[in-house]
Tab-separated table of C-alpha atoms in Angstrom:
chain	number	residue	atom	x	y	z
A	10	UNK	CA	0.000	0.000	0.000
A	11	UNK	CA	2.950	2.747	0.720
A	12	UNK	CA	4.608	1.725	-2.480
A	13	UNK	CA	1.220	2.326	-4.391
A	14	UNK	CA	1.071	5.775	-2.527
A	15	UNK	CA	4.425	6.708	-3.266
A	16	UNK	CA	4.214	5.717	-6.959
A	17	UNK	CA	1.031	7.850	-7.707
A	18	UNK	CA	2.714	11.014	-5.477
A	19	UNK	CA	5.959	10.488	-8.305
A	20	UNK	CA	3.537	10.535	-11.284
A	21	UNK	CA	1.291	13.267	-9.624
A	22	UNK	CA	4.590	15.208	-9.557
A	23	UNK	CA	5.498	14.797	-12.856
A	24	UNK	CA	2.309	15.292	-14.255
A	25	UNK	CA	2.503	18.604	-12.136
A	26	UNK	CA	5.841	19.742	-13.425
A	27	UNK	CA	5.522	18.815	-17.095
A	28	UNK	CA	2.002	21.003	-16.819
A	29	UNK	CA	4.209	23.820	-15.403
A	30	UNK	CA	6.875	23.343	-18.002
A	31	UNK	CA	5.090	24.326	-20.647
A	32	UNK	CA	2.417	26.713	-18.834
A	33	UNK	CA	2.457	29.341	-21.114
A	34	UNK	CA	1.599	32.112	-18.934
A	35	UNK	CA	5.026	31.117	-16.761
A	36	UNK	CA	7.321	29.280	-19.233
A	37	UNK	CA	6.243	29.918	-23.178
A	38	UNK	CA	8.190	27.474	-25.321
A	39	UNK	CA	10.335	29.951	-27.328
A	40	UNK	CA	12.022	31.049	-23.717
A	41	UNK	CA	13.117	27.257	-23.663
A	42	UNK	CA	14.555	27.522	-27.467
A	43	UNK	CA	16.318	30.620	-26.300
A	44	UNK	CA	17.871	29.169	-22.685
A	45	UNK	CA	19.074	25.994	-24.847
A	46	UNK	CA	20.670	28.353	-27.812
A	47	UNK	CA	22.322	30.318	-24.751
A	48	UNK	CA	23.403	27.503	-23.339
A	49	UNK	CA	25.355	25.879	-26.459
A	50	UNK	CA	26.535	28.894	-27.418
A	51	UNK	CA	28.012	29.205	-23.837
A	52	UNK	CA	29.780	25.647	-23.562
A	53	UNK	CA	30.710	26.315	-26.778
A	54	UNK	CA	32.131	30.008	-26.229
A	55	UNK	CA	33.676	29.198	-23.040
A	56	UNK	CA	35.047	25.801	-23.645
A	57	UNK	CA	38.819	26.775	-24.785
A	58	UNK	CA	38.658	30.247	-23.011
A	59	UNK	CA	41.460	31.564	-20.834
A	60	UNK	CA	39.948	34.358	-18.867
A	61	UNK	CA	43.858	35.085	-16.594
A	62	UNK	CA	45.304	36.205	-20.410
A	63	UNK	CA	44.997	39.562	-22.319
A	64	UNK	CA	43.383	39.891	-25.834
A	65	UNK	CA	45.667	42.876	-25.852
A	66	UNK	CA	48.157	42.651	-28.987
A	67	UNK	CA	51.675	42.607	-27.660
A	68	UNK	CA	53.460	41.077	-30.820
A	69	UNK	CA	55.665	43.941	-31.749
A	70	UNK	CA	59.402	45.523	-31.536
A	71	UNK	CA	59.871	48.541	-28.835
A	72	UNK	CA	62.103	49.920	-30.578
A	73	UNK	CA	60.053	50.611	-33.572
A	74	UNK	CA	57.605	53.874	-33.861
A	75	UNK	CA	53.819	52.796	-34.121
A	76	UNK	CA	52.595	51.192	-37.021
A	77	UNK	CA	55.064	50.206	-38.414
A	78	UNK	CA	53.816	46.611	-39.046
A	79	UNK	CA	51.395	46.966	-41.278
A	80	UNK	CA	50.153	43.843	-40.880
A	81	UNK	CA	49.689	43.832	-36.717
A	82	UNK	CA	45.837	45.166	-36.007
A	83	UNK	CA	45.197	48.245	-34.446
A	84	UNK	CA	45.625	48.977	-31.468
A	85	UNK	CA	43.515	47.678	-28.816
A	86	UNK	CA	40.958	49.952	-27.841
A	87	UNK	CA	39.437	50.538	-24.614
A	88	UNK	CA	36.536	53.225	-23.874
A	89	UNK	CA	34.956	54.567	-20.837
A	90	UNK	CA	31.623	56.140	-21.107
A	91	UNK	CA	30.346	58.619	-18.742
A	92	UNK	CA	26.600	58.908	-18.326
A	93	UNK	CA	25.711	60.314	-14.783
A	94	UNK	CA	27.481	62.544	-12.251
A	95	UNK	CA	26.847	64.056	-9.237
A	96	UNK	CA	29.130	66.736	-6.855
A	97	UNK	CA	29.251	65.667	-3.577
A	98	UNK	CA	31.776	67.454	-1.803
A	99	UNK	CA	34.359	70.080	-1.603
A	100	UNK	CA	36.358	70.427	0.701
A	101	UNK	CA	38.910	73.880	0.092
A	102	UNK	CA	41.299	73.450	2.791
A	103	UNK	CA	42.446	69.776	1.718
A	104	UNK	CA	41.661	70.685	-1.785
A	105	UNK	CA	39.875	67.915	-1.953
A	106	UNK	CA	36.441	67.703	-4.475
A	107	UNK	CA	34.546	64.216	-4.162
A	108	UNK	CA	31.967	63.069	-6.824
A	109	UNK	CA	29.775	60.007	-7.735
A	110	UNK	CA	30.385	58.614	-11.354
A	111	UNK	CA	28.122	56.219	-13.100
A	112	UNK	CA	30.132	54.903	-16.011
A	113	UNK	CA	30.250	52.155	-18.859
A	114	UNK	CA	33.330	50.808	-19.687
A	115	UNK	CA	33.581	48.353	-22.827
A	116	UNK	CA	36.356	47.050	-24.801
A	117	UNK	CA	36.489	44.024	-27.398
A	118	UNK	CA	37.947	40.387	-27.356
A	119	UNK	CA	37.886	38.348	-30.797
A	120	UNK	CA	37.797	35.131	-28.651
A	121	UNK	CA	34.295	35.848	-27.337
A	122	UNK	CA	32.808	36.427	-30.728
A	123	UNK	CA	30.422	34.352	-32.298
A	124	UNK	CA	28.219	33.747	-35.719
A	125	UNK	CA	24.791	34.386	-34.508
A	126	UNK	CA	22.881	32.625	-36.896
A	127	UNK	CA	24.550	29.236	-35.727
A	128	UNK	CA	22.933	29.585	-32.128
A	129	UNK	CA	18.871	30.890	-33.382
A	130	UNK	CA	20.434	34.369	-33.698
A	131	UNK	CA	21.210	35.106	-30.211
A	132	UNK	CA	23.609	38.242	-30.674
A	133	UNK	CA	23.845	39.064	-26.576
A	134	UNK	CA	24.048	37.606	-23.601
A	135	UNK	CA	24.768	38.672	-19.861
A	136	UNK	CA	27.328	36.385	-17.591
A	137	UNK	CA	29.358	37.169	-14.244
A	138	UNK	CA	32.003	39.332	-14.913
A	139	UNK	CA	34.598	36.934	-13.198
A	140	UNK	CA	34.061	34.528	-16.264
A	141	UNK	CA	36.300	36.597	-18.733
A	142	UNK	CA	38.960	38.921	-18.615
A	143	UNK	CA	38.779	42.808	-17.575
A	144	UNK	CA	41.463	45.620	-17.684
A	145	UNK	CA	41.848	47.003	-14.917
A	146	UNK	CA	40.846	50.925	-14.961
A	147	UNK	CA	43.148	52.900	-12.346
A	148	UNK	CA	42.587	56.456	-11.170
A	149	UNK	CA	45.322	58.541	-12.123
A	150	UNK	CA	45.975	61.130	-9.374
A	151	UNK	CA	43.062	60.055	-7.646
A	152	UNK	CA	43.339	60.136	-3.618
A	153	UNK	CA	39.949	57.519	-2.636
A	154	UNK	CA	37.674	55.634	-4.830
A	155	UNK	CA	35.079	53.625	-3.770
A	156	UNK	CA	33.058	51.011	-5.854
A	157	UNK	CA	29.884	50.523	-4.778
A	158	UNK	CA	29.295	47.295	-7.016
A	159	UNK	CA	28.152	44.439	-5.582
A	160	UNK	CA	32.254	42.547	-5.652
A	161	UNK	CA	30.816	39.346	-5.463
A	162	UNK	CA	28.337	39.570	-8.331
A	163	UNK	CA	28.725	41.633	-11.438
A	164	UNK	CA	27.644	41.235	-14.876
A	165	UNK	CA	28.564	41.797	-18.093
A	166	UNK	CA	27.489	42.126	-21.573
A	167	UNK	CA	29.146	40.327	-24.607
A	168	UNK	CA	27.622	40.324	-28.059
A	169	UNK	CA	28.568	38.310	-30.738
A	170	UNK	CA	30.863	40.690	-32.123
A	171	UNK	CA	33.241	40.404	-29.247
A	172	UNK	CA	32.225	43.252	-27.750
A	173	UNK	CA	32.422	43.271	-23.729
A	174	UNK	CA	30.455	45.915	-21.964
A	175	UNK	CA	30.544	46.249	-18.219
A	176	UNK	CA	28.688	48.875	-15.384
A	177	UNK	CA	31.240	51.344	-12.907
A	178	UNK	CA	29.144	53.344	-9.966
A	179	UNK	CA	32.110	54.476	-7.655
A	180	UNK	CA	32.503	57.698	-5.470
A	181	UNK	CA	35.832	59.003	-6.496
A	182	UNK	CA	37.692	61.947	-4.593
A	183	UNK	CA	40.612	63.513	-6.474
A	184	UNK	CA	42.800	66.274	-5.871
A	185	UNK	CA	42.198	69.782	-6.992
A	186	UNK	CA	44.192	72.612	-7.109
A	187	UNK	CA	42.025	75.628	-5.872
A	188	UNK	CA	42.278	79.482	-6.962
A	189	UNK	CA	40.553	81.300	-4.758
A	190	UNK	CA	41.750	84.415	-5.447
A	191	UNK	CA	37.833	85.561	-6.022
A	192	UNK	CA	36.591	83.914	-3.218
A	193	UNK	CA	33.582	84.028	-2.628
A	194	UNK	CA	33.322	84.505	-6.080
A	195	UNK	CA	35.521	81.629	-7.491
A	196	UNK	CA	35.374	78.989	-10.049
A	197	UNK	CA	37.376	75.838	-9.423
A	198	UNK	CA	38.113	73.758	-12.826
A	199	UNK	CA	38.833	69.818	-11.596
A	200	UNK	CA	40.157	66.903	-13.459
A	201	UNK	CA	38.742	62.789	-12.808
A	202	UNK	CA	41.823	60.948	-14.825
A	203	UNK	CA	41.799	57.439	-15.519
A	204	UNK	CA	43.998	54.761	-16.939
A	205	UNK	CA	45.386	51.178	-17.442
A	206	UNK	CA	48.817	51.378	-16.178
A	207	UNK	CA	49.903	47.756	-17.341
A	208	UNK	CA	49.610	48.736	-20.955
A	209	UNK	CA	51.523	51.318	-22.919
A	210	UNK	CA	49.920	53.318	-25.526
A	211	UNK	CA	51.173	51.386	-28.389
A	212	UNK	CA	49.444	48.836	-27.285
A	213	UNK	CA	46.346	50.235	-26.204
A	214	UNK	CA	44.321	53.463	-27.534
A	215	UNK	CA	41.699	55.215	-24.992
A	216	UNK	CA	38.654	57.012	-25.649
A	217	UNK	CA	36.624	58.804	-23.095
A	218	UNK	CA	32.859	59.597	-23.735
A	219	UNK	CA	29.862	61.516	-22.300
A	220	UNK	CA	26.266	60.983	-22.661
A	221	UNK	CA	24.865	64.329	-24.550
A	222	UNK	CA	21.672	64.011	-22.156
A	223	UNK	CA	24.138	65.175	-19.376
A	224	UNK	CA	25.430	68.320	-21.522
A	225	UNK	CA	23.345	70.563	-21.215
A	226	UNK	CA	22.257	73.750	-17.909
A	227	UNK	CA	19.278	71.185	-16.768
A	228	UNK	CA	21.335	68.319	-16.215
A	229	UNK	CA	24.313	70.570	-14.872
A	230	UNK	CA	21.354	71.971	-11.979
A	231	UNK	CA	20.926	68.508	-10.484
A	232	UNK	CA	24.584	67.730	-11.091
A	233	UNK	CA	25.768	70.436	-7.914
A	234	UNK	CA	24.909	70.703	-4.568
A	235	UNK	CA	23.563	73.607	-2.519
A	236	UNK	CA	27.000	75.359	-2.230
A	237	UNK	CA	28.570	74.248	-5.754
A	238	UNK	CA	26.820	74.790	-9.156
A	239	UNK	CA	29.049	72.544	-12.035
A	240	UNK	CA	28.736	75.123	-14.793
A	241	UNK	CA	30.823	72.911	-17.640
A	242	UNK	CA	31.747	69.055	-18.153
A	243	UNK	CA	34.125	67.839	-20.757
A	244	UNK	CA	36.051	65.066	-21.877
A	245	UNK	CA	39.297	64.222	-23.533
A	246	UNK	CA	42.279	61.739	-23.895
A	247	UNK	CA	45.747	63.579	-22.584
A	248	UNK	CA	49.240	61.517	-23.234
A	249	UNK	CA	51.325	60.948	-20.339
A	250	UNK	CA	55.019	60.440	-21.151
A	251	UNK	CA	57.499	58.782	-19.212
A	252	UNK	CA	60.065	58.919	-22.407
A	253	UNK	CA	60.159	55.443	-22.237
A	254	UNK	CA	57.881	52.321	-23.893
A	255	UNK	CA	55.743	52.987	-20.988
A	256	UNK	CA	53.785	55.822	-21.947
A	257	UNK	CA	50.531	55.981	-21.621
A	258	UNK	CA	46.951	57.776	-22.681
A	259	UNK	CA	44.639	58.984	-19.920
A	260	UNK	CA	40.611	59.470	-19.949
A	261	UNK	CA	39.834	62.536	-18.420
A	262	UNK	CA	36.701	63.762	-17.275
A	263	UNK	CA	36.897	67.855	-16.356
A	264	UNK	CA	34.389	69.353	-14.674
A	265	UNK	CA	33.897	73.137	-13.957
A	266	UNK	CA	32.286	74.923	-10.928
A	267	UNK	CA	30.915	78.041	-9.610
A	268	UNK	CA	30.321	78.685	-5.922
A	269	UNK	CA	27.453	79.895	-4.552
A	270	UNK	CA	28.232	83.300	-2.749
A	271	UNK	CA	24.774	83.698	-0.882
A	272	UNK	CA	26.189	81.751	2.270
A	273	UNK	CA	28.936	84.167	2.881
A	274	UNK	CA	26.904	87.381	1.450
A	275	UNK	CA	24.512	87.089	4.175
A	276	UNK	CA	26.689	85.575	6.583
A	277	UNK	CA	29.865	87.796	6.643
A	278	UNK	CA	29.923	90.423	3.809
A	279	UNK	CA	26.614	92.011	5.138
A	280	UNK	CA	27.301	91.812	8.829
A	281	UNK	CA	30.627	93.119	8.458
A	282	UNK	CA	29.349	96.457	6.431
A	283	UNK	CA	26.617	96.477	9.411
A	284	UNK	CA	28.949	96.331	11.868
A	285	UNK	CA	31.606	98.616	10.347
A	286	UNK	CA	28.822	101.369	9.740
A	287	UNK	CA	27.579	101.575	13.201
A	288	UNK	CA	30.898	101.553	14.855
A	289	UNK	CA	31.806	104.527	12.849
A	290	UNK	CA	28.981	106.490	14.204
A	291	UNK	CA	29.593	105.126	17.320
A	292	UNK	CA	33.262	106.663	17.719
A	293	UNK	CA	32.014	109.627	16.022
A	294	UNK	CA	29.365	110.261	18.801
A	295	UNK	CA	29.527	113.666	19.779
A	296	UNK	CA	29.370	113.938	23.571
A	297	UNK	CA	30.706	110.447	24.075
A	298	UNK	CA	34.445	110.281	26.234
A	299	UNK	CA	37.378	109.418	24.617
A	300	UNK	CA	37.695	105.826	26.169
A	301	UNK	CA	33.807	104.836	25.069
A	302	UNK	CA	34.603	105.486	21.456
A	303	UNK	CA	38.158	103.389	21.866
A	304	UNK	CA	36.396	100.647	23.364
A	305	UNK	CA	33.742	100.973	20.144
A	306	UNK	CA	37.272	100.883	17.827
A	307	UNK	CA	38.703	97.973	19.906
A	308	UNK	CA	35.154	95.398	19.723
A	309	UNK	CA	34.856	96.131	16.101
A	310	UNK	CA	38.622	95.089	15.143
A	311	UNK	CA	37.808	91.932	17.252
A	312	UNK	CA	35.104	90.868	15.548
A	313	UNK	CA	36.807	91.482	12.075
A	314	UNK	CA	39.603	89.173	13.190
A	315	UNK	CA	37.011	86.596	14.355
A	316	UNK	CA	35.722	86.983	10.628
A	317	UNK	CA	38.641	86.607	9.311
A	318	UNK	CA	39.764	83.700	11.671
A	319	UNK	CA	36.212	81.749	10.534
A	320	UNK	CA	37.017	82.980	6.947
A	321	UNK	CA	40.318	80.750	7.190
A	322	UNK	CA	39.101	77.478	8.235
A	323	UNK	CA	37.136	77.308	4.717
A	324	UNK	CA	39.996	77.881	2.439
A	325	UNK	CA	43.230	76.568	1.436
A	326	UNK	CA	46.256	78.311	3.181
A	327	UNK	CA	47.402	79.855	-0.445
A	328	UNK	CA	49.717	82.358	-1.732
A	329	UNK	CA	46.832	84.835	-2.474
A	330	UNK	CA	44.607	86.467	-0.622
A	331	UNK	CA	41.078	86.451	-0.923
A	332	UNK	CA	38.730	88.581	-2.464
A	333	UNK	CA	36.515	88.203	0.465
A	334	UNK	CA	39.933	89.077	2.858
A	335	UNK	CA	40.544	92.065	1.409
A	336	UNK	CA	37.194	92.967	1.841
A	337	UNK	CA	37.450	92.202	5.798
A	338	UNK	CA	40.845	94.039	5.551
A	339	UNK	CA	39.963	96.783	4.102
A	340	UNK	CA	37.027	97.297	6.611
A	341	UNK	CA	39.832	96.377	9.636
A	342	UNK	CA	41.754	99.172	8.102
A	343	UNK	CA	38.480	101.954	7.837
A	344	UNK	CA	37.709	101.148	11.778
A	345	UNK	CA	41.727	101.592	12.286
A	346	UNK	CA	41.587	105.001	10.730
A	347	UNK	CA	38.449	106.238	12.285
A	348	UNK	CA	40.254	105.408	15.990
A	349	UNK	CA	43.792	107.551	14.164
A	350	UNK	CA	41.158	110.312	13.177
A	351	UNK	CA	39.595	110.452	16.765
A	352	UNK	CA	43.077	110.437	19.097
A	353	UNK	CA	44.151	113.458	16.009
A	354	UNK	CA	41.131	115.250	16.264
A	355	UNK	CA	41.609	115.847	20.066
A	356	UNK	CA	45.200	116.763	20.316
A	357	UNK	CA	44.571	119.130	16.773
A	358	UNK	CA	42.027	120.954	19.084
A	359	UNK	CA	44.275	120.798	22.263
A	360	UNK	CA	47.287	122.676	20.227
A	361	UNK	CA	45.035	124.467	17.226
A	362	UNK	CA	42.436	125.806	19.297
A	363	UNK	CA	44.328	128.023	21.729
A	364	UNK	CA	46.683	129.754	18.840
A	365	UNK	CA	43.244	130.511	16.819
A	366	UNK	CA	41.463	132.133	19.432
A	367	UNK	CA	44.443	134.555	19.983
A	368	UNK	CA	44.424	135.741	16.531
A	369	UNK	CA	40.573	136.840	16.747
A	370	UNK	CA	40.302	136.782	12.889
A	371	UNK	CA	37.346	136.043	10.619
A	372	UNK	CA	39.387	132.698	9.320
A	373	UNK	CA	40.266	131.686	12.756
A	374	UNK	CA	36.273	132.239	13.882
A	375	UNK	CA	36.245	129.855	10.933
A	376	UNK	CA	38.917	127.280	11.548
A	377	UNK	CA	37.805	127.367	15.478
A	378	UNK	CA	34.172	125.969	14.417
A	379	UNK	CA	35.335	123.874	11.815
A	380	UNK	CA	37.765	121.980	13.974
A	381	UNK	CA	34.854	121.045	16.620
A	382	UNK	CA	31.862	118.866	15.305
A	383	UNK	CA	32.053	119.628	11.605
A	384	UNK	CA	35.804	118.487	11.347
A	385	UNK	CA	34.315	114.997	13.082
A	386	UNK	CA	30.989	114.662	11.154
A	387	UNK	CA	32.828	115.566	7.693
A	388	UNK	CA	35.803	112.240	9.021
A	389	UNK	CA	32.622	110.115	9.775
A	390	UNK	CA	30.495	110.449	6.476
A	391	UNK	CA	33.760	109.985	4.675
A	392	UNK	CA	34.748	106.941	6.131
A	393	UNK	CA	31.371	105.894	5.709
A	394	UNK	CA	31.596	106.816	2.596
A	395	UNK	CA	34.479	104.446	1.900
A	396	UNK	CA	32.274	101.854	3.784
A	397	UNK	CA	29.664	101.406	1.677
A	398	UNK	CA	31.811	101.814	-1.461
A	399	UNK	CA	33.522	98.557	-0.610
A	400	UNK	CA	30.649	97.194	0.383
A	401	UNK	CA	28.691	98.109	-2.826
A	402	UNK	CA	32.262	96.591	-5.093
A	403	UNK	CA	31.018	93.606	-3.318
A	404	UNK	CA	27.648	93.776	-4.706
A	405	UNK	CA	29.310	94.359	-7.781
A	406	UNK	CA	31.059	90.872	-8.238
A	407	UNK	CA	28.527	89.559	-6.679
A	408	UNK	CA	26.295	90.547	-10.305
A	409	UNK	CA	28.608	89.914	-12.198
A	410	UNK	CA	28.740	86.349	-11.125
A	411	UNK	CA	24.796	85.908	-11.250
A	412	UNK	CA	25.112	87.169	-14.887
A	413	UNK	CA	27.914	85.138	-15.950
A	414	UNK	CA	25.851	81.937	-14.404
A	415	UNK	CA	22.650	83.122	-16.199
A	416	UNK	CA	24.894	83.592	-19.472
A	417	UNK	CA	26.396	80.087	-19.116
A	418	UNK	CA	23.037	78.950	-18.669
């Protein structure tokens, strides 16, 4: 009786599975005709494969200048193909700029080409990536790069003309040399370089791409961050020469981009005007005693140094200074002056003052009233005057970036 159970639970099974085989809402019969093909065509592709040695053509004399064997096939080429890319840091004092690239790399090996009319026409299929061989790409100049593939899984593409395609997401953080001689006002121009060190460029030729969906001020919007706006991307292939057979070609990816002032307009540039406006007045003050308007003079120089001293921590320590120093400076020096003018004003009275009223003229009636609050109100709207001038020269770059954005744009 158990064998007779077990018998019809086998053909109940079957039954089950051969109904399931070819169910065609789960398993239509041309998918089977197209996982056999793919299967022949990869016992058949992989059979005499050695994925741990290049397709790269090597067969040549050092010695000789390129191309001279007309017979030897081009070079091998190798392209990287940039299709997404997103800012997502800068950091000025390391001169650092990190970004997130989305890239397609693909290169061709004869060995994994096929006639597809032999397998049902399959021209494609997709396989782990460990199953053939891969350059490997190598940032050039590049301080960190992280992949964030799955290393244990990848795939890759091959079609049946040899062609190998494969996926690169990776946050890569390269080194950029900073001018910020315009600061706040400053574009930064930074290179991504890649290349495959192992080969020389006589044996391999590089090409570097970009998706033309990316290229244009819509995609460049989204491509920034809130401080950053990337203004320009291009590509090209540079030669690096060592003036020896291993020379090489790099891919480079450069991207351009324009910082956004508002942080530091609103934060420090407006403040400091603010700040620098009221103090004058304050040491100008009639009535007040000499040691209230020094102490005015002394708290505004200490908060421009605090300015500057935050200013610092968000900037490379360059040979230049920046515009947004001078600027800080040249309000330092303003406040400096106004204390000079007071401490003059005060001994020109002590000396002046006694000499004019002995003469009893109509010029030293003059001089005697000019030299009291006119003399101090004339200093004050002067160096107020100055003030708002550098403030306003400010204001002025501060357009003229906004325009240059918009023109860009």
């Amino acid at each position: 009786m158990s064998l007779l159970s077990i018998t019809t639970f086998l053909l109940h099974c079957t039954d089950s599975a051969l109904s399931f085989y070819y169910d065609p809402q789960l398993y239509v019969p041309k998918y089977r005709d197209y996982l056999e093909a793919q299967g022949n065509l990869t016992k058949d592709l992989f059979r005499n494969y050695e994925k741990d040695v290049s397709p790269v053509y090597a067969w040549y004399d050092t010695s000789k200048p390129l191309g001279y064997d007309k017979e030897a096939p081009q070079r091998w080429n190798y392209t990287l193909f940039l299709y997404s890319l997103k800012l997502v840091q800068v950091n000025e004092p390391e001169e650092q700029v990190s970004v997130v690239l989305e890239l397609m790399e693909y290169w061709y090996d004869p060995r994994l080409s096929w006639n597809a009319s032999d397998y049902r026409n399959v021209n494609a299929i997709f396989t782990r990536q460990d199953k053939v061989w891969s350059p490997t790409l190598t940032p050039f100049g590049i301080n960190d790069l992280i992949d964030f593939r799955d290393q244990d899984f990848r795939l890759v593409c091959l079609d049946n003309l040899g062609m190998i395609y494969d996926y690169l997401s990776a946050r890569v953080s390269v080194i950029c040399r900073m001018n910020v001689a315009r600061f706040p006002f400053d574009t930064q121009i930074c290179q991504i370089r890649f290349s495959l060190p192992i080969f020389s460029f006589k044996e391999v030729k590089i090409f570097s791409e970009v998706y033309e969906g990316i290229q244009n001020a819509s995609a460049f919007d989204n491509m920034g961050n809130s401080e950053w706006r990337l203004t320009n991307l291009t590509n090209r292939v540079d030669f690096l020469s060592f003036q020896d057979r291993f020379d090489l070609e790099l891919a480079v990816f450069e991207i351009k981009i324009t910082r956004n002032p508002l942080y530091y307009f609103y934060m420090i540039i407006f403040p400091s005007f603010v700040i620098n406006s009221v103090s004058i007045m304050g040491i100008f003050l009639k009535g007040a005693d000499k040691m209230s308007k020094l102490n005015v003079g002394l708290t505004n120089i200490m908060t421009m140094t605090f300015i500057l001293g935050v200013m610092s921590d968000k900037i490379p320590r360059t040979g230049s200074i920046p515009l947004l120093g001078v600027y800080i400076i040249i309000n330092l020096l303003i406040m400096l002056a106004a204390i000079f003018v007071v401490m003059m004003i005060t001994k020109l009275r002590r000396w002046a003052l006694p000499i004019l009223r002995k003469k009893k003229t109509p010029m030293s009636r003059k001089l005697e009233t000019f030299i009291g609050s006119p003399l101090e109100y004339t200093c004050a709207v002067i160096l107020e005057l100055i003030t708002c001038a550098n403030f306003f020269l400010m204001i002025g770059f501060w357009i003229n970036d906004q325009e240059t954005v918009l023109t860009k744009g």
